[in-house]
Amino acid sequence: MKTKLFKQTIKLTKILTLLVVVVFSFTIISCEESEDLTPLDENADLINEDYASEIFDEVADLGDEAVDYLDNSTTKSSSEIETLGNYYRLSPCATITREYRNDTVLVTIDFGEQNCLCNDGRERRGKIHMNHYGFYWGDGEADIEFYFENYYVDNNQLIGVRNVHRYTNQNQHRQSDILTDGSVILAENAGTITWSAERTREVIEGSETHYKYDDVIQITGSSSATLADGTEITSEITTPLVRIYELGCFRYFVSGVRTISKGDEEIIIDYGDGSCDNIAEMTRDGETYQYEIRRRQRFSW
């Protein structure tokens, strides 16, 4: 009897030991997986929203460059025309056309049906349509509408409308009041980000010229988004975002702060002190870390 009881005790001890080993192993694996997550992975939701904000915002730059190119083509000889290869975002693989309908000017930027590698490092395909009424440059006012036709950036599709009221403000700066209502259908079936914004874009340097090479842009305003996982967030530009249009600098905001609200959580994205780099800081849950702003974003959730 004692022998049988002893054997049962030994067997039970082995089973308990095995369970402890299994639980401990899962704990180690869980810790290792948690430790393997980078800040980029842990904050992919906000970084992806920031990317969506960026690719909607840069549509204005593409429009400015397209109109500048078309204006040059009507005022200069063929040997003097700036080629699309000399622009910051556009590329020789894009085709720019203009059509006049009564008082409205219709401009189309066609990147083709295959991805076109543009001068800013992004791949685009499809068309941006831009209809404008009034004075695009200089004194006076203009109303501009942007909409998209099978338009993709880095294989992410943009849909929606961007309405702009442009005028010269009291500082003699070109200013645009912008309403955007759209979505980004993410590549690789990663879902959809819906995005809307009310923003003001002011050319605080370079307003006296038509081209962008001497521009310094300042952006203020707010936005809201629903992320691919259904999370709703809002964002306020609490310190104006600044972009300097110099070669090697124009691709990123050099300063400014966005404050993002996600439920009861508040997150701060700080674009820097004015240095021309692709580094931003995110403060979340009391911790601050730096990350690289990527030109091409791989969405993950």
Coordinates of C-alpha atoms in Angstrom, one line a residue:
M1 CA 0.0 0.0 0.0
K2 CA 2.8 2.4 0.9
T3 CA 4.6 1.5 -2.3
K4 CA 1.6 2.3 -4.4
L5 CA 1.0 5.6 -2.6
F6 CA 4.7 6.5 -3.0
K7 CA 4.5 5.8 -6.8
Q8 CA 1.4 7.9 -7.1
T9 CA 3.1 10.8 -5.2
I10 CA 6.1 10.5 -7.5
K11 CA 3.8 10.6 -10.6
L12 CA 1.9 13.6 -9.3
T13 CA 5.2 15.4 -8.5
K14 CA 6.4 14.9 -12.1
I15 CA 3.1 16.2 -13.5
L16 CA 3.3 19.3 -11.3
T17 CA 6.9 19.9 -12.3
L18 CA 6.0 19.6 -16.0
L19 CA 3.2 22.1 -15.6
V20 CA 5.5 24.6 -13.8
V21 CA 8.1 24.2 -16.7
V22 CA 5.4 24.8 -19.3
V23 CA 4.0 27.9 -17.6
F24 CA 7.5 29.2 -17.0
S25 CA 8.3 28.7 -20.7
F26 CA 5.2 30.5 -21.8
T27 CA 6.1 33.4 -19.5
I28 CA 9.6 33.6 -20.9
I29 CA 8.2 33.5 -24.5
S30 CA 5.7 36.2 -23.7
C31 CA 8.3 38.4 -22.1
E32 CA 10.7 37.9 -25.1
E33 CA 7.9 38.7 -27.5
S34 CA 7.1 41.9 -25.5
E35 CA 10.7 42.8 -25.3
D36 CA 11.1 42.3 -29.1
L37 CA 8.5 44.9 -29.9
T38 CA 10.1 48.2 -30.9
P39 CA 8.6 51.6 -30.1
L40 CA 7.7 51.8 -33.9
D41 CA 5.6 48.6 -33.5
E42 CA 4.0 49.6 -30.3
N43 CA 2.9 53.0 -31.7
A44 CA 2.1 51.9 -35.3
D45 CA -1.5 53.2 -35.0
L46 CA -0.4 56.8 -34.4
I47 CA 2.5 56.7 -36.8
N48 CA 0.2 55.4 -39.5
E49 CA -2.3 58.2 -38.9
D50 CA 0.6 60.7 -39.1
Y51 CA 1.5 59.2 -42.5
A52 CA -2.1 59.5 -43.7
S53 CA -2.1 63.2 -42.6
E54 CA 1.2 63.7 -44.5
I55 CA 0.1 62.2 -47.9
F56 CA -3.1 64.3 -47.9
D57 CA -1.2 67.5 -47.0
E58 CA 1.4 67.0 -49.8
V59 CA -1.3 67.2 -52.5
A60 CA -1.1 71.0 -52.2
D61 CA 2.6 70.8 -53.1
L62 CA 1.9 68.7 -56.2
G63 CA -0.8 71.1 -57.3
D64 CA 1.6 74.1 -56.9
E65 CA 4.3 72.4 -58.9
A66 CA 1.9 71.4 -61.6
V67 CA 0.6 74.9 -62.1
D68 CA 4.1 76.4 -62.0
Y69 CA 5.2 73.9 -64.7
L70 CA 2.2 74.8 -66.9
D71 CA 2.7 78.5 -66.5
N72 CA 6.4 78.1 -67.5
S73 CA 5.4 76.2 -70.6
T74 CA 3.2 79.1 -71.8
T75 CA 5.7 81.9 -71.1
K76 CA 9.1 80.3 -72.0
S77 CA 10.5 78.7 -75.1
S78 CA 10.9 74.9 -75.1
S79 CA 14.6 75.2 -74.3
E80 CA 13.9 77.3 -71.2
I81 CA 11.0 75.2 -69.7
E82 CA 11.8 73.6 -66.4
T83 CA 11.5 69.9 -66.7
L84 CA 9.5 67.9 -64.2
G85 CA 12.7 66.3 -63.1
N86 CA 13.7 69.7 -61.6
Y87 CA 10.7 69.8 -59.2
Y88 CA 10.8 68.5 -55.6
R89 CA 7.8 66.1 -55.8
L90 CA 6.8 65.7 -59.4
S91 CA 8.7 63.4 -61.7
P92 CA 9.3 63.1 -65.5
C93 CA 7.0 60.0 -65.4
A94 CA 4.0 62.3 -64.7
T95 CA 2.0 64.1 -67.3
I96 CA 0.4 67.5 -66.6
T97 CA -2.5 68.8 -68.7
R98 CA -4.8 71.9 -68.4
E99 CA -8.2 72.6 -69.8
Y100 CA -10.2 75.8 -69.6
R101 CA -14.0 75.6 -69.1
N102 CA -15.6 79.1 -68.8
D103 CA -14.1 80.6 -65.7
T104 CA -12.8 77.3 -64.3
V105 CA -9.3 75.8 -65.0
L106 CA -9.0 72.0 -64.9
V107 CA -5.6 70.6 -64.2
T108 CA -4.8 66.9 -64.2
I109 CA -1.7 65.3 -62.9
D110 CA -1.4 61.8 -64.4
F111 CA 1.2 59.5 -62.9
G112 CA 0.2 56.6 -65.2
E113 CA -1.2 53.1 -64.5
Q114 CA 2.1 51.8 -63.1
N115 CA 3.9 53.1 -60.0
C116 CA 5.9 56.3 -60.8
L117 CA 8.9 56.9 -58.6
C118 CA 8.7 60.6 -57.8
N119 CA 11.4 63.0 -56.8
D120 CA 10.4 62.9 -53.1
G121 CA 10.9 59.2 -52.9
R122 CA 7.2 58.2 -53.0
E123 CA 5.7 55.9 -55.6
R124 CA 2.5 57.2 -57.1
R125 CA 0.0 56.1 -59.8
G126 CA -3.4 57.3 -61.0
K127 CA -4.6 60.9 -61.3
I128 CA -5.0 64.0 -59.2
H129 CA -7.7 66.4 -60.6
M130 CA -7.5 70.0 -59.6
N131 CA -10.2 72.5 -60.6
H132 CA -9.6 76.1 -59.7
Y133 CA -11.4 79.4 -60.1
G134 CA -9.8 82.8 -59.6
F135 CA -6.2 83.9 -59.1
Y136 CA -4.0 80.9 -58.3
W137 CA -0.9 83.1 -57.7
G138 CA -0.5 86.6 -56.4
D139 CA -3.2 89.0 -55.3
G140 CA -6.8 88.0 -55.4
E141 CA -8.6 84.9 -54.3
A142 CA -9.0 81.4 -55.7
D143 CA -11.2 78.4 -54.9
I144 CA -9.5 75.0 -55.6
E145 CA -11.0 71.5 -55.5
F146 CA -8.8 68.4 -55.5
Y147 CA -10.2 64.9 -56.1
F148 CA -8.7 61.6 -57.1
E149 CA -9.0 59.0 -59.8
N150 CA -7.5 55.6 -59.0
Y151 CA -4.8 57.5 -57.1
Y152 CA -2.3 55.5 -55.0
V153 CA 0.7 56.5 -52.9
D154 CA 3.0 53.6 -52.1
N155 CA 0.2 51.3 -53.1
N156 CA -2.3 52.9 -50.6
Q157 CA -5.3 54.4 -52.3
L158 CA -6.5 57.9 -51.5
I159 CA -10.2 58.8 -52.1
G160 CA -12.1 61.9 -51.1
V161 CA -12.2 65.6 -51.7
R162 CA -9.9 68.5 -50.6
N163 CA -11.4 72.0 -50.9
V164 CA -9.1 75.1 -50.7
H165 CA -9.8 78.8 -50.4
R166 CA -6.6 80.7 -51.2
Y167 CA -6.0 84.4 -50.7
T168 CA -3.4 87.0 -49.7
N169 CA -3.6 87.7 -45.9
Q170 CA -2.9 90.9 -44.0
N171 CA 0.8 90.0 -43.9
Q172 CA 0.9 89.8 -47.8
H173 CA 1.4 86.0 -47.4
R174 CA -0.4 83.4 -49.5
Q175 CA -2.8 81.6 -47.2
S176 CA -5.0 78.7 -47.8
D177 CA -8.0 77.6 -45.7
I178 CA -8.4 73.8 -46.3
L179 CA -11.2 71.3 -45.7
T180 CA -10.3 67.7 -46.4
D181 CA -12.7 64.7 -46.2
G182 CA -11.2 61.4 -47.4
S183 CA -9.9 57.9 -46.7
V184 CA -6.8 55.9 -47.2
I185 CA -7.4 52.3 -48.3
L186 CA -4.3 50.6 -47.1
A187 CA -2.2 48.2 -49.1
E188 CA -2.0 44.5 -48.3
N189 CA -5.7 44.5 -47.1
A190 CA -4.7 46.3 -43.9
G191 CA -8.0 48.1 -43.7
T192 CA -9.0 51.7 -44.2
I193 CA -8.2 55.0 -42.4
T194 CA -10.9 57.7 -42.7
W195 CA -9.5 61.1 -42.3
S196 CA -10.9 64.7 -42.2
A197 CA -9.2 68.0 -41.4
E198 CA -9.7 71.7 -41.1
R199 CA -6.3 73.4 -41.6
T200 CA -4.7 76.7 -42.5
R201 CA -1.6 76.7 -44.6
E202 CA 0.4 80.0 -44.8
V203 CA 3.5 80.7 -46.9
I204 CA 5.4 82.8 -44.4
E205 CA 8.4 83.1 -46.7
G206 CA 8.4 83.1 -50.5
S207 CA 4.9 84.4 -51.2
E208 CA 6.3 86.8 -53.8
T209 CA 7.3 84.1 -56.2
H210 CA 5.3 81.3 -57.9
Y211 CA 7.7 78.5 -57.4
K212 CA 8.3 76.6 -54.1
Y213 CA 12.1 76.6 -53.8
D214 CA 12.1 79.6 -51.5
D215 CA 8.9 78.8 -49.6
V216 CA 8.6 78.3 -45.8
I217 CA 5.2 76.8 -45.0
Q218 CA 3.4 77.0 -41.7
I219 CA 0.3 74.8 -40.9
T220 CA -2.2 75.0 -38.1
G221 CA -5.6 73.4 -37.5
S222 CA -7.2 70.1 -36.4
S223 CA -8.1 66.7 -37.7
S224 CA -10.0 63.5 -36.9
A225 CA -9.5 60.0 -38.0
T226 CA -10.9 56.5 -37.6
L227 CA -8.1 54.0 -37.7
A228 CA -8.2 50.6 -39.5
D229 CA -9.0 48.9 -36.2
G230 CA -12.0 51.2 -35.6
T231 CA -10.2 53.4 -33.0
E232 CA -11.3 57.1 -33.2
I233 CA -8.7 59.8 -32.6
T234 CA -8.6 63.6 -32.8
S235 CA -5.6 65.8 -33.4
E236 CA -4.8 69.4 -32.8
I237 CA -1.7 71.3 -34.1
T238 CA -0.7 73.0 -30.8
T239 CA 2.5 74.5 -32.2
P240 CA 2.5 75.4 -35.9
L241 CA 4.1 72.8 -38.2
V242 CA 6.9 74.2 -40.3
R243 CA 8.3 72.9 -43.6
I244 CA 11.3 74.5 -45.4
Y245 CA 11.4 74.0 -49.1
E246 CA 15.1 73.5 -49.5
L247 CA 16.7 70.6 -51.3
G248 CA 17.3 67.9 -48.6
C249 CA 14.9 69.6 -46.2
F250 CA 11.4 69.8 -47.8
R251 CA 10.4 66.2 -47.2
Y252 CA 9.7 66.6 -43.5
F253 CA 8.3 69.1 -41.0
V254 CA 11.3 70.6 -39.2
S255 CA 9.3 71.8 -36.2
G256 CA 5.9 72.0 -34.7
V257 CA 3.8 69.8 -32.3
R258 CA 0.6 67.8 -32.8
T259 CA -1.4 66.7 -29.7
I260 CA -3.4 63.6 -30.3
S261 CA -6.3 62.4 -28.2
K262 CA -7.2 58.7 -28.2
G263 CA -10.0 58.1 -25.7
D264 CA -8.7 59.4 -22.4
E265 CA -5.1 59.2 -23.6
E266 CA -3.1 62.2 -24.8
I267 CA -0.1 61.7 -27.1
I268 CA 2.4 64.4 -28.2
I269 CA 4.3 64.3 -31.6
D270 CA 7.1 66.8 -31.7
Y271 CA 8.8 67.4 -35.1
G272 CA 11.9 69.0 -33.8
D273 CA 13.8 72.3 -33.3
G274 CA 14.1 73.4 -36.9
S275 CA 16.8 71.0 -38.0
C276 CA 16.4 69.4 -41.5
D277 CA 16.1 65.7 -40.5
N278 CA 13.5 63.0 -40.5
I279 CA 13.5 62.6 -36.7
A280 CA 10.4 63.2 -34.6
E281 CA 9.6 62.5 -30.9
M282 CA 6.5 60.9 -29.5
T283 CA 5.5 61.2 -25.8
R284 CA 3.0 58.5 -24.7
D285 CA 2.3 57.0 -21.3
G286 CA 4.8 59.3 -19.7
E287 CA 7.6 58.0 -22.0
T288 CA 9.3 59.9 -24.8
Y289 CA 11.2 58.3 -27.6
Q290 CA 12.5 59.3 -31.0
Y291 CA 11.6 57.6 -34.3
E292 CA 12.4 58.0 -38.0
I293 CA 9.6 59.4 -40.2
R294 CA 9.5 57.0 -43.1
R295 CA 8.9 58.0 -46.7
R296 CA 7.1 54.7 -47.5
Q297 CA 5.0 53.3 -44.7
R298 CA 4.2 49.6 -44.3
F299 CA 1.0 49.5 -42.4
S300 CA 0.5 47.0 -39.6
W301 CA -2.0 46.6 -36.8

